[in-house]
mmCIF file of N, CA, C and O in Angstrom:
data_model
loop_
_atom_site.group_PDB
_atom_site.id
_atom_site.type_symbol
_atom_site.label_atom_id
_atom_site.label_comp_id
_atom_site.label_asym_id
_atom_site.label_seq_id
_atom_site.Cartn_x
_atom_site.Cartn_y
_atom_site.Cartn_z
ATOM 1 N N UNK A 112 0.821 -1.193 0.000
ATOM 2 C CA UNK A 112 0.000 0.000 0.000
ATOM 3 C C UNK A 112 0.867 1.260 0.000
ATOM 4 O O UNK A 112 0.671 2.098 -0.880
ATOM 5 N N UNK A 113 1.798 1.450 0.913
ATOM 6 C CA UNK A 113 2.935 2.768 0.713
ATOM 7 C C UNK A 113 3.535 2.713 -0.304
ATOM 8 O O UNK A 113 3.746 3.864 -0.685
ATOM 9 N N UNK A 114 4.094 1.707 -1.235
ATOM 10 C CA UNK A 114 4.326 1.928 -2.761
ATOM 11 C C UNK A 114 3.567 2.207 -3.540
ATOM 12 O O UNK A 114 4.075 2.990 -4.343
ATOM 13 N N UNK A 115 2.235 1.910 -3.833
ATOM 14 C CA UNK A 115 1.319 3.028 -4.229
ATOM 15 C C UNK A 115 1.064 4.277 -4.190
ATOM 16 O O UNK A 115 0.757 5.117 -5.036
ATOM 17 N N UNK A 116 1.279 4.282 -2.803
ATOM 18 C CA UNK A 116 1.103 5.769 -2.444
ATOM 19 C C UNK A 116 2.395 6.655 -2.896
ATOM 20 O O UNK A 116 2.211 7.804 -3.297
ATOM 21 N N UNK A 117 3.819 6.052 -2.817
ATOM 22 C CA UNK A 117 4.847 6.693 -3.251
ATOM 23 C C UNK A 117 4.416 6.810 -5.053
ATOM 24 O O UNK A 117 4.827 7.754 -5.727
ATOM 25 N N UNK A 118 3.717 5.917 -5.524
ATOM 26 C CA UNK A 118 4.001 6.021 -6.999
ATOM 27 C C UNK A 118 2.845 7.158 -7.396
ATOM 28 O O UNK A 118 3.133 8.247 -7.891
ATOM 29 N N UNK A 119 1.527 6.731 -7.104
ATOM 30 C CA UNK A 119 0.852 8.246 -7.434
ATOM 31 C C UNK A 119 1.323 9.711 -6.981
ATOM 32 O O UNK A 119 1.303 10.693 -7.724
ATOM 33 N N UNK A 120 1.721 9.704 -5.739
ATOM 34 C CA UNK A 120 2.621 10.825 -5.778
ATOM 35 C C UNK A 120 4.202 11.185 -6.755
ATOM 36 O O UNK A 120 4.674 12.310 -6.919
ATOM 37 N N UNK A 121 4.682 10.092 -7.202
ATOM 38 C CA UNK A 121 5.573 10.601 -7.959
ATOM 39 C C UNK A 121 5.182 10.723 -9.205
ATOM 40 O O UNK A 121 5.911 11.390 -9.939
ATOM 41 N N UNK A 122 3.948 10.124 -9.771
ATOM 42 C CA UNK A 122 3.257 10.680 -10.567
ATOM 43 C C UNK A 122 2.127 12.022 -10.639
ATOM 44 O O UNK A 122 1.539 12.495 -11.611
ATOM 45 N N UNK A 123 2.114 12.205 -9.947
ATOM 46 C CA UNK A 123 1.592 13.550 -9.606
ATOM 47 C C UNK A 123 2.720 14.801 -9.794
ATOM 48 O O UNK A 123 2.637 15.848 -10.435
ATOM 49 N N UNK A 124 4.028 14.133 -8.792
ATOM 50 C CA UNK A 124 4.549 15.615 -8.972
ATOM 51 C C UNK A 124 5.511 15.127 -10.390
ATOM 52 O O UNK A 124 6.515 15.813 -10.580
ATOM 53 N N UNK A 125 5.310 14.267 -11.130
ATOM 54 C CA UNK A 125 6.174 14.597 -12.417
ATOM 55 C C UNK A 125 5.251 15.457 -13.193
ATOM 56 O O UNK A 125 5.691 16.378 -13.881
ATOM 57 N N UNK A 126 3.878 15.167 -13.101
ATOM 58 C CA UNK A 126 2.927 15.674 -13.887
ATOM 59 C C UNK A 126 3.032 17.403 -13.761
ATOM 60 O O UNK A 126 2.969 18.353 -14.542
ATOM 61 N N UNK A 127 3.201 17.227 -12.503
ATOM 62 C CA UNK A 127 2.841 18.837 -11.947
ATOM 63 C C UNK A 127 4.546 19.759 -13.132
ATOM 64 O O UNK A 127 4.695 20.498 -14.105
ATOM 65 N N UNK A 128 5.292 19.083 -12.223
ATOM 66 C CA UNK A 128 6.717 19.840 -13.143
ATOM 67 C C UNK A 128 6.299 19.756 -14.378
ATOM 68 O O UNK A 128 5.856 20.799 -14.859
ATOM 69 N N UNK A 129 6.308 18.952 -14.939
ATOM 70 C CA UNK A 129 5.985 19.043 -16.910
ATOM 71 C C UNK A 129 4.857 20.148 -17.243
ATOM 72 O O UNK A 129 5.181 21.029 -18.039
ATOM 73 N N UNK A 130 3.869 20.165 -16.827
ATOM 74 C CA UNK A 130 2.677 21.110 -16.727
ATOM 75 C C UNK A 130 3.760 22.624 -16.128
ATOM 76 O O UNK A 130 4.258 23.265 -17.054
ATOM 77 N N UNK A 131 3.944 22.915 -15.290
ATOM 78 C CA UNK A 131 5.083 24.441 -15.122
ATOM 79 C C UNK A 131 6.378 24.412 -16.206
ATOM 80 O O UNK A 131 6.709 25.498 -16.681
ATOM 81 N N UNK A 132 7.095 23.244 -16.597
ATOM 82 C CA UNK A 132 7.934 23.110 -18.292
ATOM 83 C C UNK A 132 6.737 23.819 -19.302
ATOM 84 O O UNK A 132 7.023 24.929 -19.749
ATOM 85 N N UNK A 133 5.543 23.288 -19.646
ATOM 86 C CA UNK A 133 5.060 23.500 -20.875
ATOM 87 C C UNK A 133 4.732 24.801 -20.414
ATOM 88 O O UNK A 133 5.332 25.672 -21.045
ATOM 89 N N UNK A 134 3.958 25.235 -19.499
ATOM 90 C CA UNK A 134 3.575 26.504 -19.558
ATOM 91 C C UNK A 134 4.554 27.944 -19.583
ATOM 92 O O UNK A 134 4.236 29.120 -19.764
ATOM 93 N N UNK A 135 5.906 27.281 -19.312
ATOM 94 C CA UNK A 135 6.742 28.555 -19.282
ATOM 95 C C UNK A 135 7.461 28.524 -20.683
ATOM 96 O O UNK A 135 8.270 29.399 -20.995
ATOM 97 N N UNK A 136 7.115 27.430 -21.550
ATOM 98 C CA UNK A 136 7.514 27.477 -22.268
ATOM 99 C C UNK A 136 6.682 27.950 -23.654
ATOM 100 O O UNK A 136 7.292 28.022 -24.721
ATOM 101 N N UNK A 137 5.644 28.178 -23.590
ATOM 102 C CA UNK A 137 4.832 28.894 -24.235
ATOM 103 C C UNK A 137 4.372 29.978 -23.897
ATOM 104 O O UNK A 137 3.675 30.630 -24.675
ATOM 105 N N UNK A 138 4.629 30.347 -22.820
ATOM 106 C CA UNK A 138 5.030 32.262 -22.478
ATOM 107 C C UNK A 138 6.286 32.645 -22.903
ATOM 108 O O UNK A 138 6.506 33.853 -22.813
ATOM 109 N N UNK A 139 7.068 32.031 -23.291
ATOM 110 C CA UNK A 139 8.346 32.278 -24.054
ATOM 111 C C UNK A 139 7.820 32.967 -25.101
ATOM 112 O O UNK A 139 7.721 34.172 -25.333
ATOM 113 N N UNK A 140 7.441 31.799 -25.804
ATOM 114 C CA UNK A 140 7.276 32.095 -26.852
ATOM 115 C C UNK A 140 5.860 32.980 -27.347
ATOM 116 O O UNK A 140 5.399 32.966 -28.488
ATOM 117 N N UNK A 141 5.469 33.525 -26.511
ATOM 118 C CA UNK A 141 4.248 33.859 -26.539
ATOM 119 C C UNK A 141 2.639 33.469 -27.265
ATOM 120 O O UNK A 141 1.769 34.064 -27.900
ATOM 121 N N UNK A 142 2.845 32.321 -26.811
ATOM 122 C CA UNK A 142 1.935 31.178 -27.889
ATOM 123 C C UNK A 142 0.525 30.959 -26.527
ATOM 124 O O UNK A 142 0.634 31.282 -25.344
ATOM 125 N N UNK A 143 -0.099 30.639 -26.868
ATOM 126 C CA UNK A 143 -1.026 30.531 -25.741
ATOM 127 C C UNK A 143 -1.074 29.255 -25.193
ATOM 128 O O UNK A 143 -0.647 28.353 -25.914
ATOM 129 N N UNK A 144 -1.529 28.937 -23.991
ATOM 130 C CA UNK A 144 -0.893 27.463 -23.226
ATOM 131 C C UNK A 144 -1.732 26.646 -23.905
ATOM 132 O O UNK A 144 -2.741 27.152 -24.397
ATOM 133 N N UNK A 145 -1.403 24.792 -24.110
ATOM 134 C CA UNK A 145 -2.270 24.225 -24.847
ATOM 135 C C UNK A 145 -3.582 23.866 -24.347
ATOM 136 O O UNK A 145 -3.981 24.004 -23.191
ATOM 137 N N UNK A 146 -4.179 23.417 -25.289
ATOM 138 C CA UNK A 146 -5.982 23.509 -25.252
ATOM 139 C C UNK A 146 -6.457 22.735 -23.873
ATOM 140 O O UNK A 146 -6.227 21.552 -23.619
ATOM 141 N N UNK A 147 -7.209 23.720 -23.000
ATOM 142 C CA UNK A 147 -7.583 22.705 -21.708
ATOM 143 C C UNK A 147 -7.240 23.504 -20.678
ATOM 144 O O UNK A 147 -7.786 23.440 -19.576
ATOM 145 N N UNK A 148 -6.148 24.447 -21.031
ATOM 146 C CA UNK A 148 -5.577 24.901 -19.372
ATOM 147 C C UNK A 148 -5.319 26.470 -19.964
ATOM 148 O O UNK A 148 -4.787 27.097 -20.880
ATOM 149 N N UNK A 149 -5.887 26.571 -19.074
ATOM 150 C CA UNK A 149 -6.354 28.257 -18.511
ATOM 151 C C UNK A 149 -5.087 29.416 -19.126
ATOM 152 O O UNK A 149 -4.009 29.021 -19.570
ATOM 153 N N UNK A 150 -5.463 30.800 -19.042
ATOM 154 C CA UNK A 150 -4.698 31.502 -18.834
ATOM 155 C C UNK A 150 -4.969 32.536 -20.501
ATOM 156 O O UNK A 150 -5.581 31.999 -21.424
ATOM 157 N N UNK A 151 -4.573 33.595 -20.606
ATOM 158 C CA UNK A 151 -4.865 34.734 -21.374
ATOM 159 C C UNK A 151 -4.352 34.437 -22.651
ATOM 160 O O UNK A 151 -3.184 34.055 -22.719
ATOM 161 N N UNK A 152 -5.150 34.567 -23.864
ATOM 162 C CA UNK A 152 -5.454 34.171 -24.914
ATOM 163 C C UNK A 152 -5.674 35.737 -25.805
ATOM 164 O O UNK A 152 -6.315 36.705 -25.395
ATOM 165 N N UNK A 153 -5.013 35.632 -26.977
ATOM 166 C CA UNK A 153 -4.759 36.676 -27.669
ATOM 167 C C UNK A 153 -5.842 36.541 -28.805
ATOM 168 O O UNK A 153 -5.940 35.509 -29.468
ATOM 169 N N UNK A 154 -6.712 37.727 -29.010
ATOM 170 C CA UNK A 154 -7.556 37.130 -30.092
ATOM 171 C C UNK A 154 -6.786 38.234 -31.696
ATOM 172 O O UNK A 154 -7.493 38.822 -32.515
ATOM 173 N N UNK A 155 -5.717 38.213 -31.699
ATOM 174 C CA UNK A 155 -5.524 39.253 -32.493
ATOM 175 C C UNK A 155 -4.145 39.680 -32.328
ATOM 176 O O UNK A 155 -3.516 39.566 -31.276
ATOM 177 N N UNK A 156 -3.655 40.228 -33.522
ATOM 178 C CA UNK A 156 -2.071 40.743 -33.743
ATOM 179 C C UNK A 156 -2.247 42.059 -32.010
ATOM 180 O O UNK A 156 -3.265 42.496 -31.473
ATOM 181 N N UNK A 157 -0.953 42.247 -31.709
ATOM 182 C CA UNK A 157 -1.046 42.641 -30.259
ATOM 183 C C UNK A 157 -1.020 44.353 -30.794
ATOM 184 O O UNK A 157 -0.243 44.807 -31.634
ATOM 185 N N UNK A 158 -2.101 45.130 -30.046
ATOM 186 C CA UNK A 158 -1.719 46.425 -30.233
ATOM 187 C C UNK A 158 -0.939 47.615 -30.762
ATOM 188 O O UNK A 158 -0.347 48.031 -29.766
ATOM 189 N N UNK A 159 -0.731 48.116 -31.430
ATOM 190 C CA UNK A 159 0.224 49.140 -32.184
ATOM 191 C C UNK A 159 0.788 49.844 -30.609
ATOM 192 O O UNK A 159 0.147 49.822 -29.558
ATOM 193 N N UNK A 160 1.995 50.375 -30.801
ATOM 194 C CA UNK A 160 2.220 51.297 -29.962
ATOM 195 C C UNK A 160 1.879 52.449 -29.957
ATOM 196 O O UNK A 160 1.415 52.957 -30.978
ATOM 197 N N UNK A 161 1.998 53.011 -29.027
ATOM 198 C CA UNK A 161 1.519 54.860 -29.035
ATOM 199 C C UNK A 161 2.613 55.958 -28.246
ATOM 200 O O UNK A 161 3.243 55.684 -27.225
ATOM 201 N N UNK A 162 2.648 56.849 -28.755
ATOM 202 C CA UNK A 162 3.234 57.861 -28.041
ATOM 203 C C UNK A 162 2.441 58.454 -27.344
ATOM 204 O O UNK A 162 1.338 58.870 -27.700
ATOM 205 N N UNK A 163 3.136 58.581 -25.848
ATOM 206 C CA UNK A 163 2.171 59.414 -24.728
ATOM 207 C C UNK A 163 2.836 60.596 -24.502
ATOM 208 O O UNK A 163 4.066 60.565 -24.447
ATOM 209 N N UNK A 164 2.199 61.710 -24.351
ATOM 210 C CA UNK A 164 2.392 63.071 -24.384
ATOM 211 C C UNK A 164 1.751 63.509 -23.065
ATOM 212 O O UNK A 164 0.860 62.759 -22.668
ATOM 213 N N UNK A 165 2.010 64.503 -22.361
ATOM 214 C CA UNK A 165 1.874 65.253 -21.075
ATOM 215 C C UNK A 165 1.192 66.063 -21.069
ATOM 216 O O UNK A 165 1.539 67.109 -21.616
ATOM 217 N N UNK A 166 0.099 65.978 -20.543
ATOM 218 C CA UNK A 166 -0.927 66.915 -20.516
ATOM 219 C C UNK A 166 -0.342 68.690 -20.421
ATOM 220 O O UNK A 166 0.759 68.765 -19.877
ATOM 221 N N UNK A 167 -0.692 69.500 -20.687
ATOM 222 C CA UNK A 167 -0.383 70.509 -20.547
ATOM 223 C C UNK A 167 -1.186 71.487 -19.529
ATOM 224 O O UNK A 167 -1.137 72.715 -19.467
ATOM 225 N N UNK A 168 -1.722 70.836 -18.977
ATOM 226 C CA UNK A 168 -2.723 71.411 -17.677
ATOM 227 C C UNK A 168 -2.207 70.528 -16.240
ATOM 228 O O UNK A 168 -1.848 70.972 -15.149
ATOM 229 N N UNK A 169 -2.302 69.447 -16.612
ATOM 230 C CA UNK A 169 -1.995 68.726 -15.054
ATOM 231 C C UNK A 169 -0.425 67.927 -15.125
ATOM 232 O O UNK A 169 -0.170 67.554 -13.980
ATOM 233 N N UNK A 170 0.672 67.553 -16.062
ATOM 234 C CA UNK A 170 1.119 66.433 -16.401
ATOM 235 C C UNK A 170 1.225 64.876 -16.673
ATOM 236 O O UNK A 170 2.229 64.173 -16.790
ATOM 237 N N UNK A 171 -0.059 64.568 -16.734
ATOM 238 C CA UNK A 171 -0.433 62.873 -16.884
ATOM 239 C C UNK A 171 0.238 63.298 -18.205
ATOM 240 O O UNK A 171 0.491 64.376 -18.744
ATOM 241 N N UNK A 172 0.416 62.016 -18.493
ATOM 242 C CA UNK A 172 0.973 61.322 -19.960
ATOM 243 C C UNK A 172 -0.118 60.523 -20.418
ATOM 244 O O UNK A 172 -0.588 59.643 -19.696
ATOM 245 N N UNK A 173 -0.652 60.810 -21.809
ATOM 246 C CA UNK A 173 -1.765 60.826 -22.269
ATOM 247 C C UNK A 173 -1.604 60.023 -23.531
ATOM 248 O O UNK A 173 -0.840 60.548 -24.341
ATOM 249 N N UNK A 174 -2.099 58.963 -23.867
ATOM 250 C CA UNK A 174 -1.911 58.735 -25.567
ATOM 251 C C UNK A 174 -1.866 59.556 -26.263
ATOM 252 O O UNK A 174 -2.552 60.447 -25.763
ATOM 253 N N UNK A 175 -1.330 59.996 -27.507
ATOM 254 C CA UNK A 175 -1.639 61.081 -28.655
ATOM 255 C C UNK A 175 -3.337 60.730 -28.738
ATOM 256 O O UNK A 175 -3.973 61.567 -28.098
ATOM 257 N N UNK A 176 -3.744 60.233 -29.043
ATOM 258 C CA UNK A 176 -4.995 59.579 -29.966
ATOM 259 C C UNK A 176 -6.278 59.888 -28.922
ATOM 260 O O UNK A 176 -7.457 59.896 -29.277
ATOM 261 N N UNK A 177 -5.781 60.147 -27.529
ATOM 262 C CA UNK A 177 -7.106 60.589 -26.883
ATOM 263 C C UNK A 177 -7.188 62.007 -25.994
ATOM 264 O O UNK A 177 -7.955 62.302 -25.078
ATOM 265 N N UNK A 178 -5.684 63.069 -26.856
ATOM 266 C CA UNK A 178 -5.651 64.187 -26.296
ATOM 267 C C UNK A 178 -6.690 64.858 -27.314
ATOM 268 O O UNK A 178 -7.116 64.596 -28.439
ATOM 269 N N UNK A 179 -6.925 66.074 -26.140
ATOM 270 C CA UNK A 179 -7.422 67.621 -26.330
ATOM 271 C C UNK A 179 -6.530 68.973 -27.225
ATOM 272 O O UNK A 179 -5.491 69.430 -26.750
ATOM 273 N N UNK A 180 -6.954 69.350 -28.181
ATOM 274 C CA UNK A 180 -6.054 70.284 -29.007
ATOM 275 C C UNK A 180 -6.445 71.785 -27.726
ATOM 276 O O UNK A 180 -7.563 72.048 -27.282
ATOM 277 N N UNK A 181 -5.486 72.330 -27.492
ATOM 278 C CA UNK A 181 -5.610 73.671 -27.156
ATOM 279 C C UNK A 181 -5.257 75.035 -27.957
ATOM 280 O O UNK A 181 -4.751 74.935 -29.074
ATOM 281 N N UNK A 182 -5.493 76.175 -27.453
ATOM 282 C CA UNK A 182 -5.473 77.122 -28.595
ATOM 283 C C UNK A 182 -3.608 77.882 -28.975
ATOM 284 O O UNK A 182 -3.186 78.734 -29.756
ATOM 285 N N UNK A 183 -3.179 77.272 -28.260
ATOM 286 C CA UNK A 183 -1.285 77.952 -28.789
ATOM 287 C C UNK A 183 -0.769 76.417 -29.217
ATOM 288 O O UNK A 183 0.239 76.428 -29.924
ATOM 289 N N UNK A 184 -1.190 75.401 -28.964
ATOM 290 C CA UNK A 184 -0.878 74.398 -29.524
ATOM 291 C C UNK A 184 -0.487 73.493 -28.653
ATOM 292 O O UNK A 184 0.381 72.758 -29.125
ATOM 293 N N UNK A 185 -0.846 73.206 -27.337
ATOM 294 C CA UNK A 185 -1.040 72.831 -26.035
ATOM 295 C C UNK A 185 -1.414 70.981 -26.643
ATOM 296 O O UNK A 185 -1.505 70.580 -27.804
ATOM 297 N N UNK A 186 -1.553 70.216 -25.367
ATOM 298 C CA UNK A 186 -2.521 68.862 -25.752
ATOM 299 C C UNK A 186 -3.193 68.928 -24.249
ATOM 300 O O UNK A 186 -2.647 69.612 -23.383
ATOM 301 N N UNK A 187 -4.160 68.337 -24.027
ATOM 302 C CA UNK A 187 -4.846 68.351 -22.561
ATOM 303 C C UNK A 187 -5.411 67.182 -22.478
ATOM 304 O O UNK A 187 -6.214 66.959 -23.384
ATOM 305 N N UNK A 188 -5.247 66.226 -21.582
ATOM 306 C CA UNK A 188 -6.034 65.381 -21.194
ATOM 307 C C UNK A 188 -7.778 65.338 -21.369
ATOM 308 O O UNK A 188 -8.278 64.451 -22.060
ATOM 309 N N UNK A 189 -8.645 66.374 -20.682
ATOM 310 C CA UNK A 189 -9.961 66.074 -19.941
ATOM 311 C C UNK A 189 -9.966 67.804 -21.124
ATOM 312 O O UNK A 189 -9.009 68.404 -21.614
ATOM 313 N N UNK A 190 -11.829 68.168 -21.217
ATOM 314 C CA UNK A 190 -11.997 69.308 -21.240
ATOM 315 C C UNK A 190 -11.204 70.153 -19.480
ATOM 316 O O UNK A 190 -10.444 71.121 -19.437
ATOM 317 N N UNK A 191 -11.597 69.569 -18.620
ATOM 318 C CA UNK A 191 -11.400 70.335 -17.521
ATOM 319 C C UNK A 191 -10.397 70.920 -17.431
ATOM 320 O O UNK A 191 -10.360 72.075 -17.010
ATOM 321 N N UNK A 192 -9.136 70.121 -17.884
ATOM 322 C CA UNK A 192 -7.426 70.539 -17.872
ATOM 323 C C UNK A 192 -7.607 71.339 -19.370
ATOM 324 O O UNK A 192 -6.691 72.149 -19.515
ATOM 325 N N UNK A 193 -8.371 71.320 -20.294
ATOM 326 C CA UNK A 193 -8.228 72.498 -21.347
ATOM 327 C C UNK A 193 -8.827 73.880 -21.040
ATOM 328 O O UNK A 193 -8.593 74.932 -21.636
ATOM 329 N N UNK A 194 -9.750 73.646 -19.862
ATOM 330 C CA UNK A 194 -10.694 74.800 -19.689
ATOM 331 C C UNK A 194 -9.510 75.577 -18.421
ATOM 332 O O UNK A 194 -9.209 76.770 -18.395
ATOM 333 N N UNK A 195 -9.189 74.885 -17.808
ATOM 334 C CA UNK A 195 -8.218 75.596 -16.189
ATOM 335 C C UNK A 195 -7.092 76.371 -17.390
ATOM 336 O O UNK A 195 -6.715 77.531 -17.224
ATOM 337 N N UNK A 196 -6.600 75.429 -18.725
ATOM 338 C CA UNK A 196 -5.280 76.194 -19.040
ATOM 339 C C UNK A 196 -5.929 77.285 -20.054
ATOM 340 O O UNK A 196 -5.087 78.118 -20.391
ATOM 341 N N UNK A 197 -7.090 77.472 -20.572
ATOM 342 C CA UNK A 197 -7.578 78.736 -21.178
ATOM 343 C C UNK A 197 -7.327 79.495 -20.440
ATOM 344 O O UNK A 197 -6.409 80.279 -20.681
ATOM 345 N N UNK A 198 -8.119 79.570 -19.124
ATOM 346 C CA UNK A 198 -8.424 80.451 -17.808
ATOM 347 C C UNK A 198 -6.799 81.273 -17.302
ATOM 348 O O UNK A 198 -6.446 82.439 -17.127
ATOM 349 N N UNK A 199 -6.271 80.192 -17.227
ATOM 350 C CA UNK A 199 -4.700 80.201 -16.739
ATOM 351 C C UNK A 199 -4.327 81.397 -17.674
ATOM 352 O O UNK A 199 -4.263 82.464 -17.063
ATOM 353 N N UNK A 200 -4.055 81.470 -19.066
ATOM 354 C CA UNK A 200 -4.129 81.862 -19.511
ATOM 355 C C UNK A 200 -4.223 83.085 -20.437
ATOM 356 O O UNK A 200 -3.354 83.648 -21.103
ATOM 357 N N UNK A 201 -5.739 83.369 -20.257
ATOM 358 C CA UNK A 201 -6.483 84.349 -20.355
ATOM 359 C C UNK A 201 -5.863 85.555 -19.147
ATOM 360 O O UNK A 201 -5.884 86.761 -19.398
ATOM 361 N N UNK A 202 -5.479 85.148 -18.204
ATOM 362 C CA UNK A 202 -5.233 85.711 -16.774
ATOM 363 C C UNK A 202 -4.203 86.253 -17.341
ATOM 364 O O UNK A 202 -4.475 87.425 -17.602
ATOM 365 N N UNK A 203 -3.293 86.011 -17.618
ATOM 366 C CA UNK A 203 -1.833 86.200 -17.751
ATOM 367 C C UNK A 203 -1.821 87.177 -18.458
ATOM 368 O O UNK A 203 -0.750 87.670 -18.812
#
């Protein structure tokens, strides 16, 4: 009976190591783990990059693609950070 028990456990933990082999080995390569076992799945060529630019009202760094044009040629995050740097501005 304890040789049984030694053998499903050493079948268990060979299983277990080979299963952490395959899976690190297809995050290598960035392939998705094989069919059955879990984990984040790409439906599509991976994102373009973007240049992030600094708000000119608060400093966040902002994608190009979802800034605010201002009137000297500014970029702004939110209307709110375009409306404070009009104001700002205007003051001056």
């Amino acid at each position: 009976m304890a040789r049984l028990v030694e053998l499903i456990s050493l079948v268990y933990l060979l299983w277990f190591c080979l299963d952490g082999v395959t899976r690190m080995l297809a995050a290598r390569r960035g392939a998705a783990p094989p069919s059955g076992q879990g984990g984040p799945r790409s439906s599509g060529p991976p994102p373009a990059t973007e240049t992030l630019v600094p708000c000119a009202g608060c400093g966040v760094y902002v994608p190009s693609s979802r800034t605010l044009g201002g009137s000297g040629g500014e970029v702004f995050c939110s209307e709110t950070c375009r409306s404070r740097g009009s104001h700002a501005a205007a003051k001056n």
